[in-house]
Coordinates of C-alpha atoms and ligand atoms in Angstrom, one line a residue:
X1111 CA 0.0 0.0 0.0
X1112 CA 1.3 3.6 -0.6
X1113 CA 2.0 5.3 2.1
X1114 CA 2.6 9.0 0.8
X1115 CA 1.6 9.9 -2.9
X1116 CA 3.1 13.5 -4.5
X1117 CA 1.6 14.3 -7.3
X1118 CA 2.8 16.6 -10.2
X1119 CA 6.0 17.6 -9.1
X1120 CA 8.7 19.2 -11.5
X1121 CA 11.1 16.3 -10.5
X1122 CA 15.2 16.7 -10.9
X1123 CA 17.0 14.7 -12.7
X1124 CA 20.4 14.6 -14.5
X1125 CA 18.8 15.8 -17.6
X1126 CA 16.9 18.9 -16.2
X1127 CA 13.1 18.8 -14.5
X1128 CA 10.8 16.5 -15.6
X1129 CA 6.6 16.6 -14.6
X1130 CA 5.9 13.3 -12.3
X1131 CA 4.5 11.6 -9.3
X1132 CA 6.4 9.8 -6.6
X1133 CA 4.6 6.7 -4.2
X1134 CA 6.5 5.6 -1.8
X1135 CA 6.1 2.6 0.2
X1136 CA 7.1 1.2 3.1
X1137 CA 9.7 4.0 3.6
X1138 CA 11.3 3.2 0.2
X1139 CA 10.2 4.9 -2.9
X1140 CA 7.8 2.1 -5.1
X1141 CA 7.4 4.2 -8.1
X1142 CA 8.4 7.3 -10.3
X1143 CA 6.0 8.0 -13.1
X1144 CA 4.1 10.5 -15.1
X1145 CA 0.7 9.5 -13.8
X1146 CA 0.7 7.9 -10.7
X1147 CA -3.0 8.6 -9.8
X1148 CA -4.1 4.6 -10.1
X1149 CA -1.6 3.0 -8.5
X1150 CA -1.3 5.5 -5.4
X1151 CA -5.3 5.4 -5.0
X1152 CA -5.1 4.2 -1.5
X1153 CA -2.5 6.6 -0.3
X1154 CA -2.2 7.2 3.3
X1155 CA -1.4 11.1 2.6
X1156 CA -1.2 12.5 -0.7
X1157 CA 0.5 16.4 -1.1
X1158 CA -0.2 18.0 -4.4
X1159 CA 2.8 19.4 -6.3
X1160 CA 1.7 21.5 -9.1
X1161 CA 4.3 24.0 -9.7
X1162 CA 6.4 22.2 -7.2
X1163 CA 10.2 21.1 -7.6
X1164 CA 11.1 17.5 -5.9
X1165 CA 14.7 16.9 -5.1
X1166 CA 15.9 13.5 -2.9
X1167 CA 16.2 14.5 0.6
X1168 CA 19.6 16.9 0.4
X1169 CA 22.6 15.5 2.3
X1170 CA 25.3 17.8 5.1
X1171 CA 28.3 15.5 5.4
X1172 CA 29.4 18.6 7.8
X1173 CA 27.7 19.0 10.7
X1174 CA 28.6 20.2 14.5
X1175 CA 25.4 19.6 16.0
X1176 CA 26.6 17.2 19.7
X1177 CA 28.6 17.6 22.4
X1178 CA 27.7 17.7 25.6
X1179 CA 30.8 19.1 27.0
X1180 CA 30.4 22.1 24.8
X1181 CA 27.0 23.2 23.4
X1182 CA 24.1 24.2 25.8
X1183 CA 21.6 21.9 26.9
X1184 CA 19.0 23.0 24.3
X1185 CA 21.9 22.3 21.4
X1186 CA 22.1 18.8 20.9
X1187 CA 21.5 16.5 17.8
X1188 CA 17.9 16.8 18.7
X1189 CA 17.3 20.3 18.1
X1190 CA 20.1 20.6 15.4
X1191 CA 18.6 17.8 13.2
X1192 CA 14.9 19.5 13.5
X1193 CA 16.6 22.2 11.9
X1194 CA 18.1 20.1 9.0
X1195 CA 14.9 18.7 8.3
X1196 CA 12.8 21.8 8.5
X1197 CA 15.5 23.2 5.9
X1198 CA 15.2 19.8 3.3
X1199 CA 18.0 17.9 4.7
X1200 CA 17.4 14.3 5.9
X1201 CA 21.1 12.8 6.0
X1202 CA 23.7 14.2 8.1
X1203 CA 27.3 13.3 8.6
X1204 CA 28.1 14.5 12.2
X1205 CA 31.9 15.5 13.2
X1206 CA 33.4 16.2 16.7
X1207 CA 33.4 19.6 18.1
X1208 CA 35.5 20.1 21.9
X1209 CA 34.4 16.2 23.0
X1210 CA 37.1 13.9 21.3
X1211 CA 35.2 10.7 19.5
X1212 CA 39.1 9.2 19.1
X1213 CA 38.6 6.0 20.0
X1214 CA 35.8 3.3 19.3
X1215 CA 34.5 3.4 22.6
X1216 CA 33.3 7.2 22.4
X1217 CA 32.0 6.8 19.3
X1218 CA 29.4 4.0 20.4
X1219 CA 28.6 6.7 23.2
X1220 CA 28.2 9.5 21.1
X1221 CA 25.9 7.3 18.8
X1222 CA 24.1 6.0 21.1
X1223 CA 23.0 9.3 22.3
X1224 CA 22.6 10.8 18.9
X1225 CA 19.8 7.8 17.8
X1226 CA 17.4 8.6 21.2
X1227 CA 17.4 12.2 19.3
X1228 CA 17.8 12.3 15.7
X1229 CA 15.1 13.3 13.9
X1230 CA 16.8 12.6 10.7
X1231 CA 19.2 9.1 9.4
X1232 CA 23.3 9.9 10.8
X1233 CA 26.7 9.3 10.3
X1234 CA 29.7 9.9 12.3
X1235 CA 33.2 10.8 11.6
X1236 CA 36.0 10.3 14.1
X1237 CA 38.3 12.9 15.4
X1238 CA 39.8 15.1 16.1
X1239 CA 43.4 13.5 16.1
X1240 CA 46.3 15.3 17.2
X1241 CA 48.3 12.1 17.1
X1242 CA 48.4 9.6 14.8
X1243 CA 48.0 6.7 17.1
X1244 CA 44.5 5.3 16.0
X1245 CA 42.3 2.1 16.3
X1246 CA 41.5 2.7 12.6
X1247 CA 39.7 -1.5 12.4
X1248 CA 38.1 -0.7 15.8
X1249 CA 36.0 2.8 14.0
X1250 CA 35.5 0.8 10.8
X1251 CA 33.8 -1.9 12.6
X1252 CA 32.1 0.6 14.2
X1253 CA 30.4 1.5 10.7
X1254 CA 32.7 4.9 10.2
X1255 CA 35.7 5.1 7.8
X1256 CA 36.5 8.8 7.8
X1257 CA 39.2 10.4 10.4
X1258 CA 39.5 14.2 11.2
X1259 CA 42.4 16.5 12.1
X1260 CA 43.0 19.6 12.2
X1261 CA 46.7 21.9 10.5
X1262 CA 44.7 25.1 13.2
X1263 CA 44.2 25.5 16.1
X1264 CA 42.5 24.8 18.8
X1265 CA 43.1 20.7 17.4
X1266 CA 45.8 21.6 15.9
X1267 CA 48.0 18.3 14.7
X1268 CA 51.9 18.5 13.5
X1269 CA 52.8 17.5 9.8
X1270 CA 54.3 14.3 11.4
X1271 CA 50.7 13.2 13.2
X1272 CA 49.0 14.4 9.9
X1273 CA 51.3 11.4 8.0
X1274 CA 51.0 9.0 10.5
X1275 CA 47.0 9.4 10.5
X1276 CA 47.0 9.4 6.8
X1277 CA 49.2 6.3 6.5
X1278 CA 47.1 4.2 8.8
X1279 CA 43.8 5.3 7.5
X1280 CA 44.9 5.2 4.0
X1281 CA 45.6 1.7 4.2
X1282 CA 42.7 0.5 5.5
X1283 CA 40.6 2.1 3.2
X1284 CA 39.5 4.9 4.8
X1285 CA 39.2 9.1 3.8
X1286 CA 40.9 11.5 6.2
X1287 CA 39.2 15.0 6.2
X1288 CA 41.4 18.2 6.9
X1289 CA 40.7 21.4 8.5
X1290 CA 43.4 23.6 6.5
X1291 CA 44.6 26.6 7.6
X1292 CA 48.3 27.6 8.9
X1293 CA 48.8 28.0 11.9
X1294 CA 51.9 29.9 11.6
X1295 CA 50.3 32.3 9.2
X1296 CA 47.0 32.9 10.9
X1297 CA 49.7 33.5 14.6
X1298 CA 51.3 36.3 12.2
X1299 CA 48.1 37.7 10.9
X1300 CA 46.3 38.1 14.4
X1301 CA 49.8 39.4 16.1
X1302 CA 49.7 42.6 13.5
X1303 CA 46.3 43.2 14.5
X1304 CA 45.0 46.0 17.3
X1305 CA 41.6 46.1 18.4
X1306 CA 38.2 44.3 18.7
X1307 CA 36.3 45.6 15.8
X1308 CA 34.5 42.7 13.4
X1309 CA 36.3 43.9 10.9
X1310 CA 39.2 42.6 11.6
X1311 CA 38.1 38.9 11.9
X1312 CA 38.8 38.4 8.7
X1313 CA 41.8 39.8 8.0
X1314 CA 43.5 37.1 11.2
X1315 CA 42.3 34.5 8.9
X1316 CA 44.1 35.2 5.7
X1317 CA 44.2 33.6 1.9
X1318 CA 47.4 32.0 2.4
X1319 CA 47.1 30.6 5.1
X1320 CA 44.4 28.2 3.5
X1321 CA 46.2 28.1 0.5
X1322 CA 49.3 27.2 2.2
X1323 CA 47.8 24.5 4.5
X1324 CA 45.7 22.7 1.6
X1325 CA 49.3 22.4 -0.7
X1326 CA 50.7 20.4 2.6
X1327 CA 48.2 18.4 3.3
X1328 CA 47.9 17.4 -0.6
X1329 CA 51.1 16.6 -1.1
X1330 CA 51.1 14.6 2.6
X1331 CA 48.3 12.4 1.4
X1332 CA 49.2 11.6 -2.4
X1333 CA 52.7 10.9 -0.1
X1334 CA 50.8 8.5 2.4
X1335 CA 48.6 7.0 -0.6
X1336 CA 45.4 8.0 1.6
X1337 CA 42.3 9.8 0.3
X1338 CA 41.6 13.5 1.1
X1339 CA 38.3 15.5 2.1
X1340 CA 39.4 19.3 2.3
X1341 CA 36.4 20.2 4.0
X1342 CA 35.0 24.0 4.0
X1343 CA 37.3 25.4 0.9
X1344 CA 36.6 28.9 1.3
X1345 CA 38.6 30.7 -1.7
X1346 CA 38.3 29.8 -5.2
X1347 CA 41.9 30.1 -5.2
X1348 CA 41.9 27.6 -2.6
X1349 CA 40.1 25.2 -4.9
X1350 CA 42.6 25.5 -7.8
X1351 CA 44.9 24.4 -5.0
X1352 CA 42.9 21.2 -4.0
X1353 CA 41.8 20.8 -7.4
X1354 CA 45.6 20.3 -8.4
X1355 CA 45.9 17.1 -5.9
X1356 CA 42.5 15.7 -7.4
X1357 CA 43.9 16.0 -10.9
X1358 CA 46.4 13.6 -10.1
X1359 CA 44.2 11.1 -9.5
X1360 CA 46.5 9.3 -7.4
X1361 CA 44.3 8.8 -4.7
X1362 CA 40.6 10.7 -4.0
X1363 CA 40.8 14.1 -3.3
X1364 CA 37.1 15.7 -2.6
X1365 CA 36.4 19.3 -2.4
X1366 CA 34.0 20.7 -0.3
X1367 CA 32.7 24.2 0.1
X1368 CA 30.3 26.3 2.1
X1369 CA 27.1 28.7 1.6
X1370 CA 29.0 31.3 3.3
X1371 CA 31.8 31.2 1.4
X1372 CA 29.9 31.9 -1.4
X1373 CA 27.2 34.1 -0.1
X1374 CA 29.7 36.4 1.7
X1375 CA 33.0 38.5 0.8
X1376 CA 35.1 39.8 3.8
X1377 CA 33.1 42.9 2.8
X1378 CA 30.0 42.0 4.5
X1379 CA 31.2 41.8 7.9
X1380 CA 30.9 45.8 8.1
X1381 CA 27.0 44.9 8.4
X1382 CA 26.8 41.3 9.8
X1383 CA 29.4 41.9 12.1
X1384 CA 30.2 39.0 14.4
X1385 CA 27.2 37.0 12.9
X1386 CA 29.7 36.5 9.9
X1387 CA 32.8 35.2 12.1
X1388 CA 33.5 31.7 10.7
X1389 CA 36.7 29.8 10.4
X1390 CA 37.7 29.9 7.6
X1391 CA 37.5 33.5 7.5
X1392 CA 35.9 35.1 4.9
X1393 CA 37.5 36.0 1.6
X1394 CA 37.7 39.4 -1.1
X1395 CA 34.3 39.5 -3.5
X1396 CA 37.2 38.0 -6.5
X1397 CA 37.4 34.9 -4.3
X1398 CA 33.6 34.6 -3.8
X1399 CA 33.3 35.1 -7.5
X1400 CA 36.2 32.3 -8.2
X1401 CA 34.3 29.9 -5.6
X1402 CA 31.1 30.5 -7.6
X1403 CA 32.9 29.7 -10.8
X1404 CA 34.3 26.0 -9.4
X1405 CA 31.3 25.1 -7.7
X1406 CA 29.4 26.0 -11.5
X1407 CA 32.4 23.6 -13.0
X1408 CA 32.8 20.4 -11.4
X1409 CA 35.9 21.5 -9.6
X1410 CA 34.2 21.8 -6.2
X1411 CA 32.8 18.5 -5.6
X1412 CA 30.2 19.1 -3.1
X1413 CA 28.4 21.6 -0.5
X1414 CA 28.1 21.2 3.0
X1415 CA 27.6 23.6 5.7
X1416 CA 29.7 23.2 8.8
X1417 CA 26.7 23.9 10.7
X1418 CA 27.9 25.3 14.0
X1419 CA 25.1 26.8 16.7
X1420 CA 25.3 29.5 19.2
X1421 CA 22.7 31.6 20.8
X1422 CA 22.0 34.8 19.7
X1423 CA 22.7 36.6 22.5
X1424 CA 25.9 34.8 22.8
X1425 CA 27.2 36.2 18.8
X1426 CA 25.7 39.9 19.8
X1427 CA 29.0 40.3 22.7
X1428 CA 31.0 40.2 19.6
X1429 CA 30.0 43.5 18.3
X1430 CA 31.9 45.3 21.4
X1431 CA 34.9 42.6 21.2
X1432 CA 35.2 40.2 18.2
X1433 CA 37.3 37.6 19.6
X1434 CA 35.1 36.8 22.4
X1435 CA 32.2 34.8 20.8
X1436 CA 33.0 31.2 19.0
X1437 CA 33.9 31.3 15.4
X1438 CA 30.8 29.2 13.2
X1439 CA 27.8 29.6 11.8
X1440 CA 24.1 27.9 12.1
X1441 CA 23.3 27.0 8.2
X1442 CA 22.1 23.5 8.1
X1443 CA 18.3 25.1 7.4
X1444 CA 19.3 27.5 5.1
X1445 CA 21.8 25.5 2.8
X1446 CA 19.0 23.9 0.0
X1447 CA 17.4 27.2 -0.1
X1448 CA 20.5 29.5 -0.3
X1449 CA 21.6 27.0 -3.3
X1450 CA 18.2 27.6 -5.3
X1451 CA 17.7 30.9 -4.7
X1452 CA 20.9 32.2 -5.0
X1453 CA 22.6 29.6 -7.4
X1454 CA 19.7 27.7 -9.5
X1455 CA 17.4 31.4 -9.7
X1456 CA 20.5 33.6 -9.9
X1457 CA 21.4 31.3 -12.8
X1458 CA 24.8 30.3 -11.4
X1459 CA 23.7 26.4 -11.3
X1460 CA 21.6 24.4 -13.3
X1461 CA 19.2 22.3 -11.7
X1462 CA 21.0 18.8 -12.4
X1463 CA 23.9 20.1 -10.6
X1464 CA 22.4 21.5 -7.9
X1465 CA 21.1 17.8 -7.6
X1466 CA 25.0 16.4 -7.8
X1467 CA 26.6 19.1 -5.3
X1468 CA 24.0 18.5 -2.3
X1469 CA 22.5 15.1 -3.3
X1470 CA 23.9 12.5 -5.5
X1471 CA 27.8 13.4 -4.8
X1472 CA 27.7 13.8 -0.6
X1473 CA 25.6 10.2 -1.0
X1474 CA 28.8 9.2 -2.9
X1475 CA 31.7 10.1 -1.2
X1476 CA 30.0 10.0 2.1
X1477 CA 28.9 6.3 1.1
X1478 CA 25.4 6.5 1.5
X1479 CA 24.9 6.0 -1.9
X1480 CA 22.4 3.8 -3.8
X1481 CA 20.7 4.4 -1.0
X1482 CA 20.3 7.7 -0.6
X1483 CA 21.0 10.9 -2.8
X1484 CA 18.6 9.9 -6.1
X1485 CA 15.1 9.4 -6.4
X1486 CA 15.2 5.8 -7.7
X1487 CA 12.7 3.3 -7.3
X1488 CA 14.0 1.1 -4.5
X1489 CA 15.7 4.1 -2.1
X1490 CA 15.0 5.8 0.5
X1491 CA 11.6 7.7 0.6
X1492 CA 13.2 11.3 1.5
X1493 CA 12.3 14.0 -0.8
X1494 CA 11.8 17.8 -0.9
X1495 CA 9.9 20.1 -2.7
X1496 CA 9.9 23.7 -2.7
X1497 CA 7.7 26.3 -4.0
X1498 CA 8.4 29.4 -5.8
X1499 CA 7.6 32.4 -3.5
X1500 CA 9.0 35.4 -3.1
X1501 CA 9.8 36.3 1.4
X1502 CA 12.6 37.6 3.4
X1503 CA 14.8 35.5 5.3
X1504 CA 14.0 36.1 8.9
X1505 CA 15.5 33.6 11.9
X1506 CA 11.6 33.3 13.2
X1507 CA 10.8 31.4 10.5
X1508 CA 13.0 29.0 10.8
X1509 CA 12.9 25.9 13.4
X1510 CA 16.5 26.8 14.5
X1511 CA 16.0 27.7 17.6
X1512 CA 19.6 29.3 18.3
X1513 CA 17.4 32.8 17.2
X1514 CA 19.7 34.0 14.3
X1515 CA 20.7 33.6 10.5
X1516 CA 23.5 35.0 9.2
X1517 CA 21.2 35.4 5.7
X1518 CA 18.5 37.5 7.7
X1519 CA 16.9 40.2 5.6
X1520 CA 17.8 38.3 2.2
X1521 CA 15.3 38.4 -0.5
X1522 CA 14.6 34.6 -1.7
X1523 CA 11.6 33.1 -4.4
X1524 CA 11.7 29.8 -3.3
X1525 CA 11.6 28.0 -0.3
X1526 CA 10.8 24.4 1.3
X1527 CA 7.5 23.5 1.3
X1528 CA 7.2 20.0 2.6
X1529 CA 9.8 17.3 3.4
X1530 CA 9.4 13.7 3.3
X1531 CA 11.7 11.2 5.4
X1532 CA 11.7 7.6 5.3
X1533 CA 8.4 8.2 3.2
X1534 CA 6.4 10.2 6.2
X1535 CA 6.1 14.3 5.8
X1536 CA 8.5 14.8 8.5
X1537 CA 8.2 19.0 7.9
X1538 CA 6.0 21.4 6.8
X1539 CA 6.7 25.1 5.8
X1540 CA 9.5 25.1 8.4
X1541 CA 7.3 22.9 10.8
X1542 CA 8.4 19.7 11.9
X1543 CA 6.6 17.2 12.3
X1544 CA 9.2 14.3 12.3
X1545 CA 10.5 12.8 16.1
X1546 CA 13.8 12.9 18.3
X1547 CA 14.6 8.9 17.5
X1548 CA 13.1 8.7 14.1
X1549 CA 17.0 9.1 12.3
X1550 CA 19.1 5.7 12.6
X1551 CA 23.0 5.4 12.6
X1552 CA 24.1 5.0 8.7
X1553 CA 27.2 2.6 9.1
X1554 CA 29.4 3.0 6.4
X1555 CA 31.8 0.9 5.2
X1556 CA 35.7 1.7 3.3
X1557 CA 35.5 4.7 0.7
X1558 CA 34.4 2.9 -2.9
X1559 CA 36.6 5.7 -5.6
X1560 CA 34.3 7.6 -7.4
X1561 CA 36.8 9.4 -8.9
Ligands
LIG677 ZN1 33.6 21.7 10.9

């Protein structure tokens, strides 16, 4: 029996939108057709999408959304994954923040806590490692083959852990994903710096010192033979960098980028203030326009937010003294419909690539995929559709209950209208409807090359 029928969507596919109805049963998706109407008679809920755009379920394979030692008690993968599903995503890949998950035993505790409270399906990346002295078999039994670490601080590890991680992980199959930033650059840049004003967040965070870090860290892993995820690339030159290592082809090298690294320049922080302070810091409007350019191309292989919540009140202090608030940004809401809006109806993306950058690729490298990340027959039921309306961004519209955005006040035409996960609406208009426990633990096995 169906259990949830949508009707006359303007579905995505490689080849561009194409009118059709989606049934899914039994929290798989049982058919994909242009005429559904017979079949999906006895449907438990039908949603009518005339004028509608469907998209699988989007996927954040970057995600700080749990710790306990760190986040208040109301920011936990509970409230944080209400958020991603309010905003269209119904996968996230969870990394550490302050609490270490370094060795097999605290992963099993941080996923045990994170299934009582997911509302959406989870994975989990280890870290972060300072040393390279790992149980690598112990986390892939465990269901998670990628590794963390860190060139900054505050996890900062030396070139010598870096290898060490690399050449264990590598050979077992595994991806190890680097925060890349000098530190000895980013210690120069803050020391030449006087005062507390915003504006000068961005300037301790400099171009080289991301372009500097991500050379390294290539050349360290085509060295070690181990594949590569440079998370949160936020230059474009920075992705000519990475993009060099992927090239090679040696081993797998994925790029990943940010919304605010292409929604922002440097510039903005005049007006934003401390709600744009983010590590990496934000880059000159040429950067932006570079980032734009190899996310359009294929050289950026995926988005992903980094999702990191604060209170409200907590980013304000920054205004009087920038370096007092933590550096991160809420965005796991706002990805799908920053991407539409400001990619797909600016005309930056097509639609079949916004599909591959926040779909179809995470499902891949994150390994999720068959499963998830396309809208075959035989997947997961999770789907979105958004509707074409024209509104201002405001933080009270959203589930997020951290009270800010940094896209508040931007004008948008289209935005989530329902959300289907594991073939129940699990959110409405920013409503959600879905449970704390309804997301299960994704295992995932070694990295498959997907070149
Ligand atoms: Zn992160």
């Amino acid at each position: 029996m169906t259990d949830c029928l949508v009707e006359n969507a303007r579905i995505v596919t490689d080849a561009g939108l194409q009118r059709g109805s989606i049934a899914t049963e039994d929290g798989s998706i049982a058919a994909i057709g242009p005429d559904l109407s017979a079949s999906g008679a006895d449907a438990e809920t039908v949603v009518q999408a005339d004028g509608m755009v469907a998209l699988p379920g989007a996927i954040d394979v970057h995600t700080h959304m749990h710790d306990a030692g760190l986040f208040p008690d109301d920011i936990d993968i509970g409230t944080q994954t209400a958020s991603a599903v309010a905003g269209g995503v119904t996968t996230v890949v969870e990394l550490p923040t302050q609490t270490p998950v370094t060795t097999p035993a605290a992963l099993r505790e941080k996923r045990a806590r994170c299934e009582d409270r997911a509302h959406v399906d989870f994975g989990l990346v280890a870290g972060n490692f300072q040393d390279g002295d790992v149980d690598v078999e112990g986390f892939l039994e465990a269901g998670v083959p990628e590794f963390k670490t860190f060139t900054a601080e505050p996890y900062r590890a030396d070139d010598a852990a870096i290898l060490d991680l690399m050449t264990e992980v590598g050979a077992a199959g595994g991806t190890v994903r680097v925060h890349c930033e000098s530190q000895a650059i980013l210690d120069d840049a803050r020391a030449r710096l006087d005062g507390t004003d915003p504006e000068l967040y961005p300037q301790s965070r400099p171009l080289e010192a991301e372009l500097e870090a991500i050379g390294r860290v290539g050349w360290l892993a085509e060295y070690a033979d181990c594949p590569l995820h440079v998370v949160h690339i936020s230059s474009g030159s920075g992705a000519a960098v990475a993009d060099r290592f992927a090239s090679r082809a040696n081993v797998p090298v994925t790029l990943e980028t940010c919304p605010q690294y292409l929604a922002f320049s440097a510039d903005d922080v005049a007006d934003r203030g401390p709600f744009l302070k983010v590590n990496p810091g934000l880059k000159s409007p040429d950067e932006v326009d570079r980032l734009w350019q190899a996310v359009r191309d294929g050289t950026i292989d995926l988005v992903a937010t980094d999702h990191f919540p604060t209170h409200r009140e907590d980013r304000e202090r920054g205004w009087d003294d920038i370096w007092v608030p933590y550096a991160g940004l809420p965005g796991v809401e706002t990805m799908l419909e920053f991407l539409v809006n400001e990619g797909v109806h600016e005309g930056r993306l097509s639609w079949p690539r916004l599909l591959e950058l926040v779909c179809a690729r995470p499902a891949r490298e994150a390994g999720f995929f068959p499963r998830k990340g396309s809208l075959a027959v035989g997947t997961d039921a999770d789907l979105v559709l958004l509707r074409n309306e024209g509104y201002e961004v405001s933080a009270e519209d959203l589930a997020y209950n951290g009270g800010w955005t940094p896209f508040e006040g931007r004008t948008w035409n289209w935005r989530v209208d329902t959300v289907v996960a594991d073939g129940s609406i699990a959110a409405r208009d920013h409503d959600v409807l879905a449970e704390p426990g309804d997301g299960s633990f994704l295992p995932r096995g070694p990295r498959v090359s997907t070149g």
